[in-house]
PDB file of C-alpha atoms in Angstrom:
ATOM      1  CA  UNK A   1      13.546   7.283   2.458  1.00 40.00           C
ATOM      2  CA  UNK A   2      12.055   6.197   5.749  1.00 42.00           C
ATOM      3  CA  UNK A   3      11.738   7.870   9.069  1.00 40.00           C
ATOM      4  CA  UNK A   4      10.164   6.950  12.370  1.00 41.00           C
ATOM      5  CA  UNK A   5       8.065   9.501  14.098  1.00 40.00           C
ATOM      6  CA  UNK A   6       6.135  10.011  17.280  1.00 39.00           C
ATOM      7  CA  UNK A   7       5.734  13.735  16.814  1.00 40.00           C
ATOM      8  CA  UNK A   8       4.558  15.996  14.047  1.00 37.00           C
ATOM      9  CA  UNK A   9       6.892  16.287  11.093  1.00 44.00           C
ATOM     10  CA  UNK A  10       7.130  19.663   9.344  1.00 47.00           C
ATOM     11  CA  UNK A  11       5.358  19.520   5.995  1.00 57.00           C
ATOM     12  CA  UNK A  12       3.598  16.272   6.862  1.00 88.00           C
ATOM     13  CA  UNK A  13       0.303  15.162   5.405  1.00 95.00           C
ATOM     14  CA  UNK A  14      -2.917  15.190   7.430  1.00 96.00           C
ATOM     15  CA  UNK A  15      -2.368  11.429   7.916  1.00 97.00           C
ATOM     16  CA  UNK A  16       1.143  11.741   9.358  1.00 96.00           C
ATOM     17  CA  UNK A  17       0.110  14.714  11.477  1.00 96.00           C
ATOM     18  CA  UNK A  18      -2.854  12.739  12.881  1.00 96.00           C
ATOM     19  CA  UNK A  19      -0.689   9.690  13.607  1.00 97.00           C
ATOM     20  CA  UNK A  20       1.918  11.817  15.353  1.00 95.00           C
ATOM     21  CA  UNK A  21      -0.750  13.642  17.371  1.00 95.00           C
ATOM     22  CA  UNK A  22      -2.156  10.262  18.468  1.00 95.00           C
ATOM     23  CA  UNK A  23       1.305   9.138  19.603  1.00 96.00           C
ATOM     24  CA  UNK A  24       1.392   6.283  17.090  1.00 96.00           C
ATOM     25  CA  UNK A  25       4.789   4.960  16.042  1.00 96.00           C
ATOM     26  CA  UNK A  26       5.086   4.772  12.267  1.00 97.00           C
ATOM     27  CA  UNK A  27       7.607   4.776   9.458  1.00 95.00           C
ATOM     28  CA  UNK A  28       7.174   6.914   6.356  1.00 95.00           C
ATOM     29  CA  UNK A  29       8.178   5.392   3.010  1.00 93.00           C
ATOM     30  CA  UNK A  30       8.509   7.744   0.039  1.00 92.00           C
ATOM     31  CA  UNK A  31       9.009   6.645  -3.547  1.00 91.00           C
ATOM     32  CA  UNK A  32       8.787   8.194  -6.996  1.00 88.00           C
ATOM     33  CA  UNK A  33       5.230   7.720  -8.220  1.00 86.00           C
ATOM     34  CA  UNK A  34       4.899   6.640 -11.858  1.00 86.00           C
ATOM     35  CA  UNK A  35       1.609   8.012 -13.268  1.00 84.00           C
ATOM     36  CA  UNK A  36       1.629   5.316 -15.963  1.00 84.00           C
ATOM     37  CA  UNK A  37       1.638   2.416 -13.465  1.00 84.00           C
ATOM     38  CA  UNK A  38      -1.705   0.550 -13.669  1.00 83.00           C
ATOM     39  CA  UNK A  39      -2.089   0.068  -9.879  1.00 85.00           C
ATOM     40  CA  UNK A  40      -1.225   2.538  -7.131  1.00 84.00           C
ATOM     41  CA  UNK A  41      -1.031  -0.205  -4.507  1.00 84.00           C
ATOM     42  CA  UNK A  42       1.051  -2.638  -6.535  1.00 87.00           C
ATOM     43  CA  UNK A  43       3.378   0.219  -7.471  1.00 87.00           C
ATOM     44  CA  UNK A  44       3.832   1.016  -3.758  1.00 89.00           C
ATOM     45  CA  UNK A  45       4.586  -2.628  -2.910  1.00 88.00           C
ATOM     46  CA  UNK A  46       7.128  -2.914  -5.739  1.00 89.00           C
ATOM     47  CA  UNK A  47       8.791   0.415  -4.950  1.00 89.00           C
ATOM     48  CA  UNK A  48       9.139  -0.407  -1.245  1.00 91.00           C
ATOM     49  CA  UNK A  49      10.098  -4.058  -1.784  1.00 91.00           C
ATOM     50  CA  UNK A  50       7.219  -5.140   0.460  1.00 91.00           C
ATOM     51  CA  UNK A  51       4.945  -8.140  -0.100  1.00 92.00           C
ATOM     52  CA  UNK A  52       1.611  -6.993  -1.616  1.00 91.00           C
ATOM     53  CA  UNK A  53      -0.264  -8.770   1.198  1.00 93.00           C
ATOM     54  CA  UNK A  54       1.254  -6.228   3.661  1.00 96.00           C
ATOM     55  CA  UNK A  55       0.366  -3.156   1.586  1.00 96.00           C
ATOM     56  CA  UNK A  56      -3.266  -2.135   2.041  1.00 97.00           C
ATOM     57  CA  UNK A  57      -5.363   0.092  -0.186  1.00 96.00           C
ATOM     58  CA  UNK A  58      -8.034   2.465   1.062  1.00 97.00           C
ATOM     59  CA  UNK A  59     -11.300   2.249  -0.864  1.00 97.00           C
ATOM     60  CA  UNK A  60     -14.382   4.373  -0.300  1.00 98.00           C
ATOM     61  CA  UNK A  61     -17.777   2.767  -0.795  1.00 98.00           C
ATOM     62  CA  UNK A  62     -21.371   3.876  -0.470  1.00 98.00           C
ATOM     63  CA  UNK A  63     -23.235   1.609   1.949  1.00 98.00           C
ATOM     64  CA  UNK A  64     -26.951   2.360   2.043  1.00 97.00           C
ATOM     65  CA  UNK A  65     -26.284   6.045   1.324  1.00 96.00           C
ATOM     66  CA  UNK A  66     -23.367   6.521   3.743  1.00 97.00           C
ATOM     67  CA  UNK A  67     -19.702   6.602   2.771  1.00 98.00           C
ATOM     68  CA  UNK A  68     -17.602   3.868   4.392  1.00 98.00           C
ATOM     69  CA  UNK A  69     -13.887   3.116   4.076  1.00 98.00           C
ATOM     70  CA  UNK A  70     -12.680  -0.408   3.360  1.00 98.00           C
ATOM     71  CA  UNK A  71      -8.972  -1.129   3.871  1.00 98.00           C
ATOM     72  CA  UNK A  72      -7.843  -4.299   2.075  1.00 97.00           C
ATOM     73  CA  UNK A  73      -4.589  -5.817   0.745  1.00 96.00           C
ATOM     74  CA  UNK A  74      -3.550  -4.461  -2.662  1.00 94.00           C
ATOM     75  CA  UNK A  75      -3.090  -8.055  -3.827  1.00 91.00           C
ATOM     76  CA  UNK A  76      -6.863  -8.602  -3.660  1.00 93.00           C
ATOM     77  CA  UNK A  77     -10.125  -6.732  -3.923  1.00 95.00           C
ATOM     78  CA  UNK A  78     -12.879  -5.396  -1.704  1.00 97.00           C
ATOM     79  CA  UNK A  79     -15.875  -7.660  -1.151  1.00 98.00           C
ATOM     80  CA  UNK A  80     -18.665  -5.069  -1.185  1.00 98.00           C
ATOM     81  CA  UNK A  81     -21.272  -7.440   0.272  1.00 98.00           C
ATOM     82  CA  UNK A  82     -18.934  -8.292   3.175  1.00 98.00           C
ATOM     83  CA  UNK A  83     -18.267  -4.575   3.742  1.00 98.00           C
ATOM     84  CA  UNK A  84     -21.996  -3.850   3.900  1.00 98.00           C
ATOM     85  CA  UNK A  85     -22.485  -6.732   6.331  1.00 98.00           C
ATOM     86  CA  UNK A  86     -19.594  -5.513   8.520  1.00 98.00           C
ATOM     87  CA  UNK A  87     -21.310  -2.156   9.064  1.00 98.00           C
ATOM     88  CA  UNK A  88     -24.832  -3.540   9.355  1.00 97.00           C
ATOM     89  CA  UNK A  89     -25.856  -2.424   5.873  1.00 97.00           C
ATOM     90  CA  UNK A  90     -27.616  -4.118   3.004  1.00 97.00           C
ATOM     91  CA  UNK A  91     -26.102  -2.760  -0.202  1.00 96.00           C
ATOM     92  CA  UNK A  92     -22.703  -1.380  -1.073  1.00 97.00           C
ATOM     93  CA  UNK A  93     -21.217   0.079  -4.234  1.00 98.00           C
ATOM     94  CA  UNK A  94     -17.978   1.895  -4.891  1.00 98.00           C
ATOM     95  CA  UNK A  95     -18.356   5.594  -4.144  1.00 97.00           C
ATOM     96  CA  UNK A  96     -18.134   8.220  -6.837  1.00 97.00           C
ATOM     97  CA  UNK A  97     -14.391   9.071  -7.027  1.00 96.00           C
ATOM     98  CA  UNK A  98     -15.005  12.837  -6.914  1.00 97.00           C
ATOM     99  CA  UNK A  99     -17.217  12.415  -3.819  1.00 97.00           C
ATOM    100  CA  UNK A 100     -14.561  10.227  -2.160  1.00 97.00           C
ATOM    101  CA  UNK A 101     -11.902  12.886  -2.848  1.00 96.00           C
ATOM    102  CA  UNK A 102     -14.066  15.776  -1.575  1.00 97.00           C
ATOM    103  CA  UNK A 103     -15.102  13.914   1.558  1.00 97.00           C
ATOM    104  CA  UNK A 104     -11.673  12.576   2.539  1.00 97.00           C
ATOM    105  CA  UNK A 105      -9.600  15.549   1.369  1.00 96.00           C
ATOM    106  CA  UNK A 106      -7.268  13.207  -0.510  1.00 96.00           C
ATOM    107  CA  UNK A 107      -6.843  12.362  -4.205  1.00 94.00           C
ATOM    108  CA  UNK A 108      -7.403   8.905  -5.695  1.00 91.00           C
ATOM    109  CA  UNK A 109      -4.304   6.798  -5.270  1.00 89.00           C
ATOM    110  CA  UNK A 110      -3.450   8.769  -2.149  1.00 93.00           C
ATOM    111  CA  UNK A 111      -6.524   8.331   0.036  1.00 96.00           C
ATOM    112  CA  UNK A 112      -5.430   7.467   3.541  1.00 97.00           C
ATOM    113  CA  UNK A 113      -7.646   5.872   6.183  1.00 98.00           C
ATOM    114  CA  UNK A 114      -6.111   8.378   8.644  1.00 97.00           C
ATOM    115  CA  UNK A 115      -6.534  12.153   8.820  1.00 97.00           C
ATOM    116  CA  UNK A 116      -9.537  12.434   6.543  1.00 97.00           C
ATOM    117  CA  UNK A 117     -11.340  15.761   6.201  1.00 96.00           C
ATOM    118  CA  UNK A 118     -14.543  14.032   7.341  1.00 95.00           C
ATOM    119  CA  UNK A 119     -13.845  10.946   9.429  1.00 94.00           C
ATOM    120  CA  UNK A 120     -15.592   8.025   7.793  1.00 97.00           C
ATOM    121  CA  UNK A 121     -16.559   4.718   9.330  1.00 97.00           C
ATOM    122  CA  UNK A 122     -13.700   2.327   8.611  1.00 98.00           C
ATOM    123  CA  UNK A 123     -13.441  -1.431   8.220  1.00 98.00           C
ATOM    124  CA  UNK A 124      -9.991  -3.044   8.158  1.00 98.00           C
ATOM    125  CA  UNK A 125      -9.665  -6.458   6.561  1.00 98.00           C
ATOM    126  CA  UNK A 126      -9.012  -9.003   9.296  1.00 97.00           C
ATOM    127  CA  UNK A 127      -5.977 -10.350   7.399  1.00 97.00           C
ATOM    128  CA  UNK A 128      -4.086  -7.278   8.655  1.00 98.00           C
ATOM    129  CA  UNK A 129      -3.891  -8.915  12.080  1.00 97.00           C
ATOM    130  CA  UNK A 130      -1.577 -11.611  10.742  1.00 97.00           C
ATOM    131  CA  UNK A 131       1.194  -9.037  10.148  1.00 97.00           C
ATOM    132  CA  UNK A 132       3.428  -7.196  12.610  1.00 97.00           C
ATOM    133  CA  UNK A 133       3.172  -4.075  10.439  1.00 97.00           C
ATOM    134  CA  UNK A 134       1.222  -3.054   7.358  1.00 98.00           C
ATOM    135  CA  UNK A 135       1.538  -0.136   4.960  1.00 97.00           C
ATOM    136  CA  UNK A 136      -1.242   2.273   3.999  1.00 97.00           C
ATOM    137  CA  UNK A 137      -1.280   5.531   2.079  1.00 96.00           C
ATOM    138  CA  UNK A 138       0.158   8.482   3.970  1.00 96.00           C
ATOM    139  CA  UNK A 139      -2.120  10.848   2.093  1.00 95.00           C
ATOM    140  CA  UNK A 140      -0.507  11.342  -1.283  1.00 93.00           C
ATOM    141  CA  UNK A 141       0.700   9.276  -4.188  1.00 91.00           C
ATOM    142  CA  UNK A 142       4.235   8.043  -3.588  1.00 92.00           C
ATOM    143  CA  UNK A 143       4.007   8.175   0.205  1.00 95.00           C
ATOM    144  CA  UNK A 144       3.112   5.297   2.539  1.00 95.00           C
ATOM    145  CA  UNK A 145       3.100   4.836   6.306  1.00 97.00           C
ATOM    146  CA  UNK A 146       4.042   1.553   7.936  1.00 97.00           C
ATOM    147  CA  UNK A 147       2.470   0.866  11.302  1.00 98.00           C
ATOM    148  CA  UNK A 148       1.057  -1.885  13.496  1.00 98.00           C
ATOM    149  CA  UNK A 149      -2.429  -2.998  12.382  1.00 98.00           C
ATOM    150  CA  UNK A 150      -3.734  -2.546  15.948  1.00 98.00           C
ATOM    151  CA  UNK A 151      -2.539   1.078  15.918  1.00 98.00           C
ATOM    152  CA  UNK A 152      -4.290   1.703  12.598  1.00 98.00           C
ATOM    153  CA  UNK A 153      -7.477   0.135  13.952  1.00 98.00           C
ATOM    154  CA  UNK A 154      -7.264   2.243  17.127  1.00 97.00           C
ATOM    155  CA  UNK A 155      -6.609   5.575  15.437  1.00 97.00           C
ATOM    156  CA  UNK A 156      -9.360   5.049  12.830  1.00 97.00           C
ATOM    157  CA  UNK A 157     -11.740   3.298  15.250  1.00 97.00           C
ATOM    158  CA  UNK A 158     -11.951   0.563  12.612  1.00 98.00           C
ATOM    159  CA  UNK A 159     -13.947  -2.611  12.744  1.00 97.00           C
ATOM    160  CA  UNK A 160     -11.930  -5.709  11.801  1.00 98.00           C
ATOM    161  CA  UNK A 161     -13.800  -7.997   9.425  1.00 98.00           C
ATOM    162  CA  UNK A 162     -13.062 -10.323   6.481  1.00 98.00           C
ATOM    163  CA  UNK A 163     -13.834  -7.812   3.710  1.00 98.00           C
ATOM    164  CA  UNK A 164     -11.040  -8.660   1.278  1.00 96.00           C
ATOM    165  CA  UNK A 165     -11.009 -11.362  -1.325  1.00 93.00           C
ATOM    166  CA  UNK A 166      -8.023 -12.762  -3.218  1.00 88.00           C
TER     167      UNK A 166
END
């Protein structure tokens, strides 16, 4: 199921509502989430038939005591040192999952870089720029939004930096 939207959809997630309110064009992709799948991101790529280098996962890290979002391709991993460098920090570690959920308002596997309860500083892996569109979580497991990387960067006020590694 996919739909394009420029206005708020009834029953949308905070991410889709925020995108619509910002006037961003996006497509919603829904699929049946399998709780036994070992990777939320790889499951999304497989279910949508999209290359894993175009599906990006949203990871929350603690950089020098502040929570920061790193958005990287599901086919790779987050380079914590590069993330810290991108935001002018020294040390980074993955955030406590419960803290990430409380702060963003989303559950693990469904954390979106858009529409977070508390807007966190965001860094988008620079590889996103090589694609016309990318997919990120729409705010719940089994739901993705496809949009232009520049639109995602604009709406999240993201810094683009090489923070992903294969």
